[in-house]
PDB file of C-alpha atoms and ligand atoms in Angstrom:
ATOM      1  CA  UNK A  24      33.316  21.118 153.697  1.00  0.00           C
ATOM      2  CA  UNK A  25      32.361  20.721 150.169  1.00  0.00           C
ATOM      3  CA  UNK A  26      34.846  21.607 147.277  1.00  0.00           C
ATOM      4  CA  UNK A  27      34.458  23.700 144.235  1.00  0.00           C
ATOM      5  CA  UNK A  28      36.465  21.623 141.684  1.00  0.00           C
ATOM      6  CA  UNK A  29      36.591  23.334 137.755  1.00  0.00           C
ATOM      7  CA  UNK A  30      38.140  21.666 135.067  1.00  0.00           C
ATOM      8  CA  UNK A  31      39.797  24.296 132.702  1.00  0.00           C
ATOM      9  CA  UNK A  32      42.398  24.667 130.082  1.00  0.00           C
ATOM     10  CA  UNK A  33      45.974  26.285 130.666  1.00  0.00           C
ATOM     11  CA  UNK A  34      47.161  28.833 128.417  1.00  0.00           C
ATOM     12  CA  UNK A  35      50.880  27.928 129.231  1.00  0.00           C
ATOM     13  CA  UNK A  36      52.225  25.351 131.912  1.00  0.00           C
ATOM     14  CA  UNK A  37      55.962  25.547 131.432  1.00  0.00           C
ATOM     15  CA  UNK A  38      56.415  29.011 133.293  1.00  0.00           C
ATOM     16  CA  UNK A  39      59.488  30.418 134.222  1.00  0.00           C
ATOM     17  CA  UNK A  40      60.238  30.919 138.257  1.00  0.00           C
ATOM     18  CA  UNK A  41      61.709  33.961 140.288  1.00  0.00           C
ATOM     19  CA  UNK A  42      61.363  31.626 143.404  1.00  0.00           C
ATOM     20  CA  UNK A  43      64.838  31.161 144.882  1.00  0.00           C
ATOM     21  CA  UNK A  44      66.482  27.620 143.408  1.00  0.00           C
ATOM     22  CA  UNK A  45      64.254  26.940 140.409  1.00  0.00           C
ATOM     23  CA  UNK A  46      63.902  27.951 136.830  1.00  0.00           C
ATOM     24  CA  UNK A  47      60.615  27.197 135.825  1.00  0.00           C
ATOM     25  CA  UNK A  48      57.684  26.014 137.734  1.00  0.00           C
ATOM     26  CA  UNK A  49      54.511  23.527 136.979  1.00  0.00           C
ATOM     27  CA  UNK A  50      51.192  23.996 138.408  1.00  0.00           C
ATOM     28  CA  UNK A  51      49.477  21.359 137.179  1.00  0.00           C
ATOM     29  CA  UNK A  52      46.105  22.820 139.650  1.00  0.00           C
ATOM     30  CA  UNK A  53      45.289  26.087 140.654  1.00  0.00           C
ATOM     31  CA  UNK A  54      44.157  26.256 144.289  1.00  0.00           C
ATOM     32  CA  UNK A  55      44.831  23.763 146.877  1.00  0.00           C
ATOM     33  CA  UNK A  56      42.541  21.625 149.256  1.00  0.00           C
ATOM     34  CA  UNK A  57      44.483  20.796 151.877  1.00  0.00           C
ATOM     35  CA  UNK A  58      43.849  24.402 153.093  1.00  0.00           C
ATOM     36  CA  UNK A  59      47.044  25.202 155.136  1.00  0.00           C
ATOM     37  CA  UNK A  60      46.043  28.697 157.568  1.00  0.00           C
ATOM     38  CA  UNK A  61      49.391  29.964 156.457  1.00  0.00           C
ATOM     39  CA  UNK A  62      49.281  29.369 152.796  1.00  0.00           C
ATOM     40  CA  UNK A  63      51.037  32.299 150.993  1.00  0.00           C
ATOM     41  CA  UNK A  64      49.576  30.807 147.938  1.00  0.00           C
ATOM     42  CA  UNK A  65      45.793  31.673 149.411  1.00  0.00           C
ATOM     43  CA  UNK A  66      47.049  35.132 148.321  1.00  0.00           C
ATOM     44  CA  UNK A  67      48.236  35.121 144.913  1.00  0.00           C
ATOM     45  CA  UNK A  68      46.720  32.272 143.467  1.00  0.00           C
ATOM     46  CA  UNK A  69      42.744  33.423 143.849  1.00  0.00           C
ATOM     47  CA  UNK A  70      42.415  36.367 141.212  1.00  0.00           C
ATOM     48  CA  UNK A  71      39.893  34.098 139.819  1.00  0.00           C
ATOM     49  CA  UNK A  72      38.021  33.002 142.822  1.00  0.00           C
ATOM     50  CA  UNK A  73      37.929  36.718 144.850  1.00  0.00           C
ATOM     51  CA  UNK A  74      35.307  35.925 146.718  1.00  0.00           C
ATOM     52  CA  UNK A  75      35.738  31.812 147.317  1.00  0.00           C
ATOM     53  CA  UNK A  76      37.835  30.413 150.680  1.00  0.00           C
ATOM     54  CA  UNK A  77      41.179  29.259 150.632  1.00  0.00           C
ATOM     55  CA  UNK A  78      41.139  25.369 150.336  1.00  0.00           C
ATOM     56  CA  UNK A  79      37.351  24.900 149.117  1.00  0.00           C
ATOM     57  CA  UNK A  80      38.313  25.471 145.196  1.00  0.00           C
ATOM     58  CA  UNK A  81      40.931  23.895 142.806  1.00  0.00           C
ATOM     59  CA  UNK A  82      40.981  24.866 138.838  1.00  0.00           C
ATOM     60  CA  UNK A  83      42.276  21.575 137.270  1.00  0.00           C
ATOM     61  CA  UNK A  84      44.603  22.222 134.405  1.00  0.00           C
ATOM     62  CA  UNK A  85      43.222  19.338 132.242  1.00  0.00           C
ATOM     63  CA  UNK A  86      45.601  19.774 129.112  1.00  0.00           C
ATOM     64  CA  UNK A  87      48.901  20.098 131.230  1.00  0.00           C
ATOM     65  CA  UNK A  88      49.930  17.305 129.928  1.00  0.00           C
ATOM     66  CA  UNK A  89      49.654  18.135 126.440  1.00  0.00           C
ATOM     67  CA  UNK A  90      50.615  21.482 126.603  1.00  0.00           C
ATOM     68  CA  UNK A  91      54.091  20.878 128.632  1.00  0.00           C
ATOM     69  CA  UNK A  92      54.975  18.306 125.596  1.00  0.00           C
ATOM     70  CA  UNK A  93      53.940  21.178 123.086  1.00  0.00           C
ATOM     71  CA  UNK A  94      56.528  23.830 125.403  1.00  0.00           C
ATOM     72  CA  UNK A  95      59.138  21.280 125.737  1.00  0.00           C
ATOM     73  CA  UNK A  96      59.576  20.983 122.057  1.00  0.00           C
ATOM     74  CA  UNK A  97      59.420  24.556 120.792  1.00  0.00           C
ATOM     75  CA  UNK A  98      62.119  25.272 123.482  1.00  0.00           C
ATOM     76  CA  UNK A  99      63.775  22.411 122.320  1.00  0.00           C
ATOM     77  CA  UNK A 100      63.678  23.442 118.630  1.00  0.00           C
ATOM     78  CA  UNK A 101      64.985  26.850 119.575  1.00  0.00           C
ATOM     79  CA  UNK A 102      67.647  26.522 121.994  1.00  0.00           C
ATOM     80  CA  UNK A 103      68.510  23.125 121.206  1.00  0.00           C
ATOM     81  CA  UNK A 104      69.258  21.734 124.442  1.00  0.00           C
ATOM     82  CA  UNK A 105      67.410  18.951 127.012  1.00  0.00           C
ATOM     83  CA  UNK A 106      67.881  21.087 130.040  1.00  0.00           C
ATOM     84  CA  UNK A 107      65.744  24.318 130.603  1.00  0.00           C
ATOM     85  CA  UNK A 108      67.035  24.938 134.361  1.00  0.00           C
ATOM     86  CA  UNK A 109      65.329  23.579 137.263  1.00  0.00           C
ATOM     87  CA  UNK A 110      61.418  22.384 137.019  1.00  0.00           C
ATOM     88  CA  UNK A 111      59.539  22.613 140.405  1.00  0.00           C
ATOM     89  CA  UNK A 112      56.552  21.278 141.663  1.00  0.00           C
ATOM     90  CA  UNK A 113      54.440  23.566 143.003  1.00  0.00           C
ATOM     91  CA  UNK A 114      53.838  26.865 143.789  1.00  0.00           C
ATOM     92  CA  UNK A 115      50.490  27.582 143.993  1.00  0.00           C
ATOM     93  CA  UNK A 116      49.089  24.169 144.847  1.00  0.00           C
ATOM     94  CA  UNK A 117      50.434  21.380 146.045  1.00  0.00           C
ATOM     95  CA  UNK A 118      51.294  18.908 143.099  1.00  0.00           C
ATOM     96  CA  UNK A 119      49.988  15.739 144.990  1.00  0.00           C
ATOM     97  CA  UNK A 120      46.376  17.428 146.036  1.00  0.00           C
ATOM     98  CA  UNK A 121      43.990  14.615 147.330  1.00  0.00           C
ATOM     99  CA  UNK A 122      42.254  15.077 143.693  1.00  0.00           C
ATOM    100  CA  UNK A 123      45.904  14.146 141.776  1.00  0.00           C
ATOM    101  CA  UNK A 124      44.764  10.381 142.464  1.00  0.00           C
ATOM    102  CA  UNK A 125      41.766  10.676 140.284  1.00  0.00           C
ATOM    103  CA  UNK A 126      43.082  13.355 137.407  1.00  0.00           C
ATOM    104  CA  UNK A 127      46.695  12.226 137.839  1.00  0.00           C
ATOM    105  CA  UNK A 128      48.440  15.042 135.619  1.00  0.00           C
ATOM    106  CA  UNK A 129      51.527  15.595 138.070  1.00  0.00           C
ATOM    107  CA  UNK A 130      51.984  11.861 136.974  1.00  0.00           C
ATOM    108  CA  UNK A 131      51.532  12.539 133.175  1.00  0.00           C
ATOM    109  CA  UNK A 132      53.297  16.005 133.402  1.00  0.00           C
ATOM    110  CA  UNK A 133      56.276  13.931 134.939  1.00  0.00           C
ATOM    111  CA  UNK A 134      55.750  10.818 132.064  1.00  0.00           C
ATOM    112  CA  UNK A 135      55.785  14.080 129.433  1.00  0.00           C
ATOM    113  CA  UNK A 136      59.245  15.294 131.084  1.00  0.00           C
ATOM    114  CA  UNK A 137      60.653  11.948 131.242  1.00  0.00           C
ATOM    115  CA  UNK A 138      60.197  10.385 127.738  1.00  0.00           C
ATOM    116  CA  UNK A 139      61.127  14.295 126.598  1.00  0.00           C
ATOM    117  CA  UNK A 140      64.918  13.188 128.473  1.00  0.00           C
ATOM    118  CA  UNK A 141      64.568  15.995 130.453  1.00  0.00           C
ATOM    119  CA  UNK A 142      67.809  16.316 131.507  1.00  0.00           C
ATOM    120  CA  UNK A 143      67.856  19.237 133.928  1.00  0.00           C
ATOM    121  CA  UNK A 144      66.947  19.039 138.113  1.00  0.00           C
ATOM    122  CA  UNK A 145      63.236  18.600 138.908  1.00  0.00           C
ATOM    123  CA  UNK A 146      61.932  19.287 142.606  1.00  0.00           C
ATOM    124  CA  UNK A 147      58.811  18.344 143.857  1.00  0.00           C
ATOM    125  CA  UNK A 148      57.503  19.378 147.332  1.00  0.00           C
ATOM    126  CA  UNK A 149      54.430  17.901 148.794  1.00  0.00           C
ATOM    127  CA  UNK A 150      52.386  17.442 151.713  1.00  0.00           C
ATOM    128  CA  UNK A 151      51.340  14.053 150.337  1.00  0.00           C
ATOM    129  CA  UNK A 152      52.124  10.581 150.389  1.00  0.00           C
ATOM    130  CA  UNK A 153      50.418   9.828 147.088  1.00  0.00           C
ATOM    131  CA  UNK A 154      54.024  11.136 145.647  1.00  0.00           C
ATOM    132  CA  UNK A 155      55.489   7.785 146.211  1.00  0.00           C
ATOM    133  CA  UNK A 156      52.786   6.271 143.562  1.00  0.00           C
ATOM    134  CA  UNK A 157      54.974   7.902 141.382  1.00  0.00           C
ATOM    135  CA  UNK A 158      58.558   6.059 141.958  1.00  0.00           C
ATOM    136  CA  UNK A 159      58.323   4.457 138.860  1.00  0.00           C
ATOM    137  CA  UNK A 160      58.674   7.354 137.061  1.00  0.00           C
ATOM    138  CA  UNK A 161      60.937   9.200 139.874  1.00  0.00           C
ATOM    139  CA  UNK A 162      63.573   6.838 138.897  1.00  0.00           C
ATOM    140  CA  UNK A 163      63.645   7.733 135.524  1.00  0.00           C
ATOM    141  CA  UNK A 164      65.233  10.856 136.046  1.00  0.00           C
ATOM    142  CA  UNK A 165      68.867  11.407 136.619  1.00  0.00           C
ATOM    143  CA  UNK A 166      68.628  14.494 139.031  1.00  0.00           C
ATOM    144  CA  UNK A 167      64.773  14.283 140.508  1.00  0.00           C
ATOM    145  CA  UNK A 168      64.152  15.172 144.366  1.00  0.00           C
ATOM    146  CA  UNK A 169      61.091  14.901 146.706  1.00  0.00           C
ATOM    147  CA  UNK A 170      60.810  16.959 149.405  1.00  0.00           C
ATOM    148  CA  UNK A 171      58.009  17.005 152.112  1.00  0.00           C
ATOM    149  CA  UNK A 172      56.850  19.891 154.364  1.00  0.00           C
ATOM    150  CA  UNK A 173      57.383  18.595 158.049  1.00  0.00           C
ATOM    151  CA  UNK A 174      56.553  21.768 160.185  1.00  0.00           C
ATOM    152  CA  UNK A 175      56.338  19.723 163.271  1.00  0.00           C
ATOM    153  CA  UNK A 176      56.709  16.258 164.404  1.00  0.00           C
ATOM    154  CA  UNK A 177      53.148  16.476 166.248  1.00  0.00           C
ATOM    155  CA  UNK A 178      49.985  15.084 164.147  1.00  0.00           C
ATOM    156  CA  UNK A 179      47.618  17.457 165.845  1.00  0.00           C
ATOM    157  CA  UNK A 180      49.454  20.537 164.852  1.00  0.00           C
ATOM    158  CA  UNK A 181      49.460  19.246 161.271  1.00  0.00           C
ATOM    159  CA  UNK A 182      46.015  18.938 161.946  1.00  0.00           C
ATOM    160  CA  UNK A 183      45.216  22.054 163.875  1.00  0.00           C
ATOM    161  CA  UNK A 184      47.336  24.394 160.951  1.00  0.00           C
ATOM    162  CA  UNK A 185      47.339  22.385 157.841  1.00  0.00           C
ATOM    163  CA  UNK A 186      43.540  21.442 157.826  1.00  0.00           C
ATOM    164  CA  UNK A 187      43.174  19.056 155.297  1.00  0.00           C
ATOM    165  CA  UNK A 188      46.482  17.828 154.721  1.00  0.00           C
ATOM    166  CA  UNK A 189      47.950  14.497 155.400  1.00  0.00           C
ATOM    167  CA  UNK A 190      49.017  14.067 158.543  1.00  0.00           C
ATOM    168  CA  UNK A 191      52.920  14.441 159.198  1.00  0.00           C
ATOM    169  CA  UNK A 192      53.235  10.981 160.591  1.00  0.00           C
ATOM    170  CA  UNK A 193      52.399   9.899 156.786  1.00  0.00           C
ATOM    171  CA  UNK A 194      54.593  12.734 155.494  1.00  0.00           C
ATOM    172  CA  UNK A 195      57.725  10.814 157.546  1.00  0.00           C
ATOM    173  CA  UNK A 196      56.302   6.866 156.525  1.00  0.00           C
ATOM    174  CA  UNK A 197      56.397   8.646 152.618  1.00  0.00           C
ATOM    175  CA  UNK A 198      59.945  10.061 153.303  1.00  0.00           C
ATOM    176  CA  UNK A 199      61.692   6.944 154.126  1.00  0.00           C
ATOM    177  CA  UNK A 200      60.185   5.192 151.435  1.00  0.00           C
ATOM    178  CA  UNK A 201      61.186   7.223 149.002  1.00  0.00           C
ATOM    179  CA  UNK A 202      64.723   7.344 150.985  1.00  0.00           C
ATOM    180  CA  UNK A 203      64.717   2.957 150.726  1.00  0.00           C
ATOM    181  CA  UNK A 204      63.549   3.937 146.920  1.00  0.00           C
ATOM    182  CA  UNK A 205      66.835   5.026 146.408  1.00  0.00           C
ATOM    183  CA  UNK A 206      65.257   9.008 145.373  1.00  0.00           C
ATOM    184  CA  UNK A 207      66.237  11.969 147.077  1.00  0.00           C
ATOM    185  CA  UNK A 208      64.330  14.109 149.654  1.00  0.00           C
ATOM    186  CA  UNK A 209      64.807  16.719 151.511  1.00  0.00           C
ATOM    187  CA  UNK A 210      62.547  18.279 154.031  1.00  0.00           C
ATOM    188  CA  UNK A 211      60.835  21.926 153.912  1.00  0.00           C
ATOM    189  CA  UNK A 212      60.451  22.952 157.994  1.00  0.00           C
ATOM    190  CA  UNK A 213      58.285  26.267 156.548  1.00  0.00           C
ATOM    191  CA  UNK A 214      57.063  28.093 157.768  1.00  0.00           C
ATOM    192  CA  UNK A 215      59.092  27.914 160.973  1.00  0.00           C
ATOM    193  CA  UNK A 216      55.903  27.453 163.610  1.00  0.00           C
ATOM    194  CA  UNK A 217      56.040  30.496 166.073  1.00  0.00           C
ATOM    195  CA  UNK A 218      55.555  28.165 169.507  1.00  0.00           C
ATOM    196  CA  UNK A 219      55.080  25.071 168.073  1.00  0.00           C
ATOM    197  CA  UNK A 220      58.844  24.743 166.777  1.00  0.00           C
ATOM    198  CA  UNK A 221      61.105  26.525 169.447  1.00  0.00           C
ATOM    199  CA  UNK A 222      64.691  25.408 170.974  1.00  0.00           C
ATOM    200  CA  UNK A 223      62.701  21.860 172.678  1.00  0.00           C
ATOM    201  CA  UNK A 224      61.590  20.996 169.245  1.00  0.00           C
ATOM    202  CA  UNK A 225      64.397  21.627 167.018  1.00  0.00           C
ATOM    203  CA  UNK A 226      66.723  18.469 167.696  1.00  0.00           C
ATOM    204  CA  UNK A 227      63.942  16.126 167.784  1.00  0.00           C
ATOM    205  CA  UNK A 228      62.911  17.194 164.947  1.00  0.00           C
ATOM    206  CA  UNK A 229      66.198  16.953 163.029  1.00  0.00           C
ATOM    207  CA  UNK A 230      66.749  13.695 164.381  1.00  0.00           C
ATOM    208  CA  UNK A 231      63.775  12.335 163.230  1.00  0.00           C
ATOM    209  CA  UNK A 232      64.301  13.427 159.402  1.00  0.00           C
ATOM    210  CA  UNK A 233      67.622  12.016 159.830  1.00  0.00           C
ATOM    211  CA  UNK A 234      66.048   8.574 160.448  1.00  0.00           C
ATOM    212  CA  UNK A 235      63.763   8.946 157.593  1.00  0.00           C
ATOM    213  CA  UNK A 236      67.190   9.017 155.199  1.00  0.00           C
ATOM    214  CA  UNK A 237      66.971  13.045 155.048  1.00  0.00           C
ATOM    215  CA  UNK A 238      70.067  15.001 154.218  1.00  0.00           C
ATOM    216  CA  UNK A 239      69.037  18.199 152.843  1.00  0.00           C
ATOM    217  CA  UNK A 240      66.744  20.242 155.098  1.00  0.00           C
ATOM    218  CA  UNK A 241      65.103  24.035 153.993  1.00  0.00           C
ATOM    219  CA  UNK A 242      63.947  26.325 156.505  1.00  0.00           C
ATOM    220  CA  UNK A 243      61.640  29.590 156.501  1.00  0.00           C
ATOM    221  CA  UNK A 244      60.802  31.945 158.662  1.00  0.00           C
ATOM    222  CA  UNK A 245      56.889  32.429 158.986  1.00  0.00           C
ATOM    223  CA  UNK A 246      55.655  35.252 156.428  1.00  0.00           C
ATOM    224  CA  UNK A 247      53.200  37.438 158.265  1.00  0.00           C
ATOM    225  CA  UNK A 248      52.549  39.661 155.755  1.00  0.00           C
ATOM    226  CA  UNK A 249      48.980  41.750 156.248  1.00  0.00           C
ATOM    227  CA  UNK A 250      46.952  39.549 154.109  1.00  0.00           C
ATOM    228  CA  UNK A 251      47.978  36.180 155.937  1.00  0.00           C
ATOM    229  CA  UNK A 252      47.904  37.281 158.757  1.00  0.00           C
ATOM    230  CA  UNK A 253      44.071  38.471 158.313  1.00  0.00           C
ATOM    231  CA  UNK A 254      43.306  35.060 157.170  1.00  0.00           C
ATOM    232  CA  UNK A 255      45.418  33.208 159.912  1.00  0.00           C
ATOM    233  CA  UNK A 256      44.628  35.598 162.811  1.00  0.00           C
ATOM    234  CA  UNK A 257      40.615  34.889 161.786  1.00  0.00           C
ATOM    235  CA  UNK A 258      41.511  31.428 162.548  1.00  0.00           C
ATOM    236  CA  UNK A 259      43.245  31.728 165.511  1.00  0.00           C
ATOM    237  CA  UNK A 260      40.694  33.898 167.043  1.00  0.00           C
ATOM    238  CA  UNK A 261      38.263  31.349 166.272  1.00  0.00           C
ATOM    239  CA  UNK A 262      40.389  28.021 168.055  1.00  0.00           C
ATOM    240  CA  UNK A 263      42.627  29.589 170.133  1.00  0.00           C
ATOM    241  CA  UNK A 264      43.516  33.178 170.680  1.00  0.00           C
ATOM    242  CA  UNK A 265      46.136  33.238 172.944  1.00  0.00           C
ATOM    243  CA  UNK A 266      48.636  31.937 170.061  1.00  0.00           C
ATOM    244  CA  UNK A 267      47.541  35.185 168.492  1.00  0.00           C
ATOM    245  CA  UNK A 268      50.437  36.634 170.938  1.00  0.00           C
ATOM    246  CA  UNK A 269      53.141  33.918 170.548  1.00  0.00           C
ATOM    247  CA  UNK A 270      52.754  34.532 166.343  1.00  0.00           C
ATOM    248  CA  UNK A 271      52.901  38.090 166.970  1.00  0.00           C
ATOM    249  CA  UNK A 272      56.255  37.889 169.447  1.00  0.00           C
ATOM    250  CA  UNK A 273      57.489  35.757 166.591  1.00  0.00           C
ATOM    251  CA  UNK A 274      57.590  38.429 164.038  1.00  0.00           C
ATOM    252  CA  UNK A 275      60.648  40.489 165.532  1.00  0.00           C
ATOM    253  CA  UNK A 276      64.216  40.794 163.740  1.00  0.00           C
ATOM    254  CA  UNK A 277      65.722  39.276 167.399  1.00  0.00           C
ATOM    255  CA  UNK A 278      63.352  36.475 167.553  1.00  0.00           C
ATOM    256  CA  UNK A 279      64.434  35.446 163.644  1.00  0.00           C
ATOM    257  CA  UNK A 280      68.231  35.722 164.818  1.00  0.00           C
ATOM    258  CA  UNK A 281      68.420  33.918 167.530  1.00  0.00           C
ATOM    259  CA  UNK A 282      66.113  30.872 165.494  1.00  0.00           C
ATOM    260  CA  UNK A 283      69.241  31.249 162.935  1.00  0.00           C
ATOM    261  CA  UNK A 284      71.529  31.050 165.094  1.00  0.00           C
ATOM    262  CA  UNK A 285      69.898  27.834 166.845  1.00  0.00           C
ATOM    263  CA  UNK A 286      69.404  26.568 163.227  1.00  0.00           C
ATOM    264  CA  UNK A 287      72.696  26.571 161.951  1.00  0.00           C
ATOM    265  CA  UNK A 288      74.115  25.298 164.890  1.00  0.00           C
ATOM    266  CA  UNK A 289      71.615  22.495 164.981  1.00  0.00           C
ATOM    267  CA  UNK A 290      72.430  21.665 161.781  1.00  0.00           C
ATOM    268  CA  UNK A 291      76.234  21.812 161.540  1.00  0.00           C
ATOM    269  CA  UNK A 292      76.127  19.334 164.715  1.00  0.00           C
ATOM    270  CA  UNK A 293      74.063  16.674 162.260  1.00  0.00           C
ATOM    271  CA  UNK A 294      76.271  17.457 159.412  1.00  0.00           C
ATOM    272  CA  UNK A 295      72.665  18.411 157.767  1.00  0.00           C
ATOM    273  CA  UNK A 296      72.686  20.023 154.637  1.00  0.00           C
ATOM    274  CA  UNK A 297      70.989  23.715 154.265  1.00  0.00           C
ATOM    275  CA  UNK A 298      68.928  24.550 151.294  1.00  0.00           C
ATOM    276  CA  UNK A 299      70.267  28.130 149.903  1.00  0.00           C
ATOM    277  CA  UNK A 300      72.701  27.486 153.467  1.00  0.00           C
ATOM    278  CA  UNK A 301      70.153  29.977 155.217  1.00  0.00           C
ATOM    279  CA  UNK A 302      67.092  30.439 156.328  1.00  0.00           C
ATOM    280  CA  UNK A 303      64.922  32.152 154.096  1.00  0.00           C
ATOM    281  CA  UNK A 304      62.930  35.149 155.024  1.00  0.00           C
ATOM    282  CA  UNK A 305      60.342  36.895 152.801  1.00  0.00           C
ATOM    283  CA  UNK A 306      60.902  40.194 154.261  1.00  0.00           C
ATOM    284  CA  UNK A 307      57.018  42.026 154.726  1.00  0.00           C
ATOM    285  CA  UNK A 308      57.429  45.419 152.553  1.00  0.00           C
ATOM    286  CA  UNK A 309      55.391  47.289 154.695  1.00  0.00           C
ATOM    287  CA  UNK A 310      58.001  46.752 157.682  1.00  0.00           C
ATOM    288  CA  UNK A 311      61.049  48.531 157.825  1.00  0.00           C
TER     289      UNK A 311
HETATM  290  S1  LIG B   8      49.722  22.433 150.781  1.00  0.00           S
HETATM  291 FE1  LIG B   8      50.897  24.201 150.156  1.00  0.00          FE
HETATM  292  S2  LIG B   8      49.697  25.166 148.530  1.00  0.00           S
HETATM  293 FE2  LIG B   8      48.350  23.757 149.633  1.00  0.00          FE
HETATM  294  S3  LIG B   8      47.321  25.040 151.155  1.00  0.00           S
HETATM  295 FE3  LIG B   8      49.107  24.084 152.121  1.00  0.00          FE
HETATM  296  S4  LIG B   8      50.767  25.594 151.915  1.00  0.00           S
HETATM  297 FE4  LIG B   8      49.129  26.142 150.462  1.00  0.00          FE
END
């Protein structure tokens, strides 16, 4: 598949969040290649690409660099403080896309918030092992954590769901060498897999993040709002339609309760730390 890639120039970079745990949020790309099938992103991150598919485009921020130093030190002249909340890392892309090797501006974005002192929390989630190219930096930062999405221990559903994203195998190898690195990680199991994670899954799964040093673990519950689904359904229809069912059985107020209940019980047995101690659920408006 060949891939659109623009170079443009952000208007702001420092922008503040209303995604739960973080303050402000960097998106050093707009767009993502690795394609995921679930991607809420796919949704709100095209208004400039209405007619282009999800994981074929990526608008590359080439002055994020700059322009965080430039936000970091009006904010800094006006409130007079080092620590602007949480920073995370991404939301509509993922901030280690296959093209970050070659532009590198999660790398300089991070350089720009570590010589600044930054001195608040900064989260970066990833699909990527190119994030550990970055330890150098990582460990200049008093409160810095990486966190990988693991949404099943299998390669070939990695594969089959998150097209053109590193496989999870490398997701783990990057995990524990961050963990040896001395950062911290967490893990992001979201969205919760209908069929692919169930009650057979779930403790292997756990286990295996604990061996990778993980102590912090986020869940979500798949978000099949319309538009996703129309995307991921497409999909589905196309490789295998029967899972059309099992995503569909999945999207029931019983089926998210008794994956809670599993969760937290899962959890608590591992002494495993929750992120926001729940699992989150975008609730679809159009469902009461
Ligand atoms: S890596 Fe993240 S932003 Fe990129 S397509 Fe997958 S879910 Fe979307």
């Amino acid at each position: 598949m060949t891939s659109k890639i623009n170079t443009t120039k952000a208007k702001s970079i420092f922008i503040k969040s209303g995604l739960p745990g973080s303050d402000r949020v960097i998106n050093p790309y707009n767009g993502c290649l690795f394609g995921c099938m679930y991607c809420y992103a796919a949704q709100i991150a095209r208004w400039k690409h209405p007619n282009e598919e999800w994981g074929t485009y990526i608008d590359v921020k080439v002055n994020a660099p700059e322009l965080l130093k430039i936000e970091l030190e009006k904010l800094n002249k006006k409130l007079k403080t080092k620590n602007f909340g949480s920073v995370f890392f991404s939301s509509v892309t993922d901030p280690y896309v296959s093209i970050e090797a070659k532009y590198k501006l999660t790398r300089k974005c991070l350089e720009v918030l570590a010589d600044f002192g930054y001195e608040g929390t900064i989260t970066i989630q990833t699909k990527s092992p190119l994030a550990t190219r970055d330890i150098d930096i990582l460990k200049r930062f008093k409160k810095v954590s990486v966190g990988f999405t693991i949404t099943s221990l299998d390669d070939d559903v990695s594969r089959f769901l998150e097209v053109n994203a590193p496989s999870v195998s490398l997701r783990l190898k990057a995990l524990m060498e961050l963990h040896k690195e001395g950062i911290d990680t967490y893990a992001f199991v979201g969205p919760i897999l209908p069929y692919f994670l169930n009650k057979e899954r779930i403790n292997p799964l756990l286990d295996k993040l604990q061996a990778v040093g993980v102590k912090e673990v986020w869940f979500e519950h798949i978000n099949l709002s319309p538009k996703i689904k129309a995307r991921l359904y497409q999909y589905l229809k196309k490789e295998d339609p029967t899972l059309i069912s099992e995503f569909e059985k999945a999207d029931t107020e019983e089926y998210r309760s008794e994956l809670n209940k599993m969760i937290h019980t899962a959890m608590r047995e591992r002494g495993l730390k929750m992120g926001l101690g729940k699992v989150i659920y975008h609730k679809n408006p159009l469902k009461k």
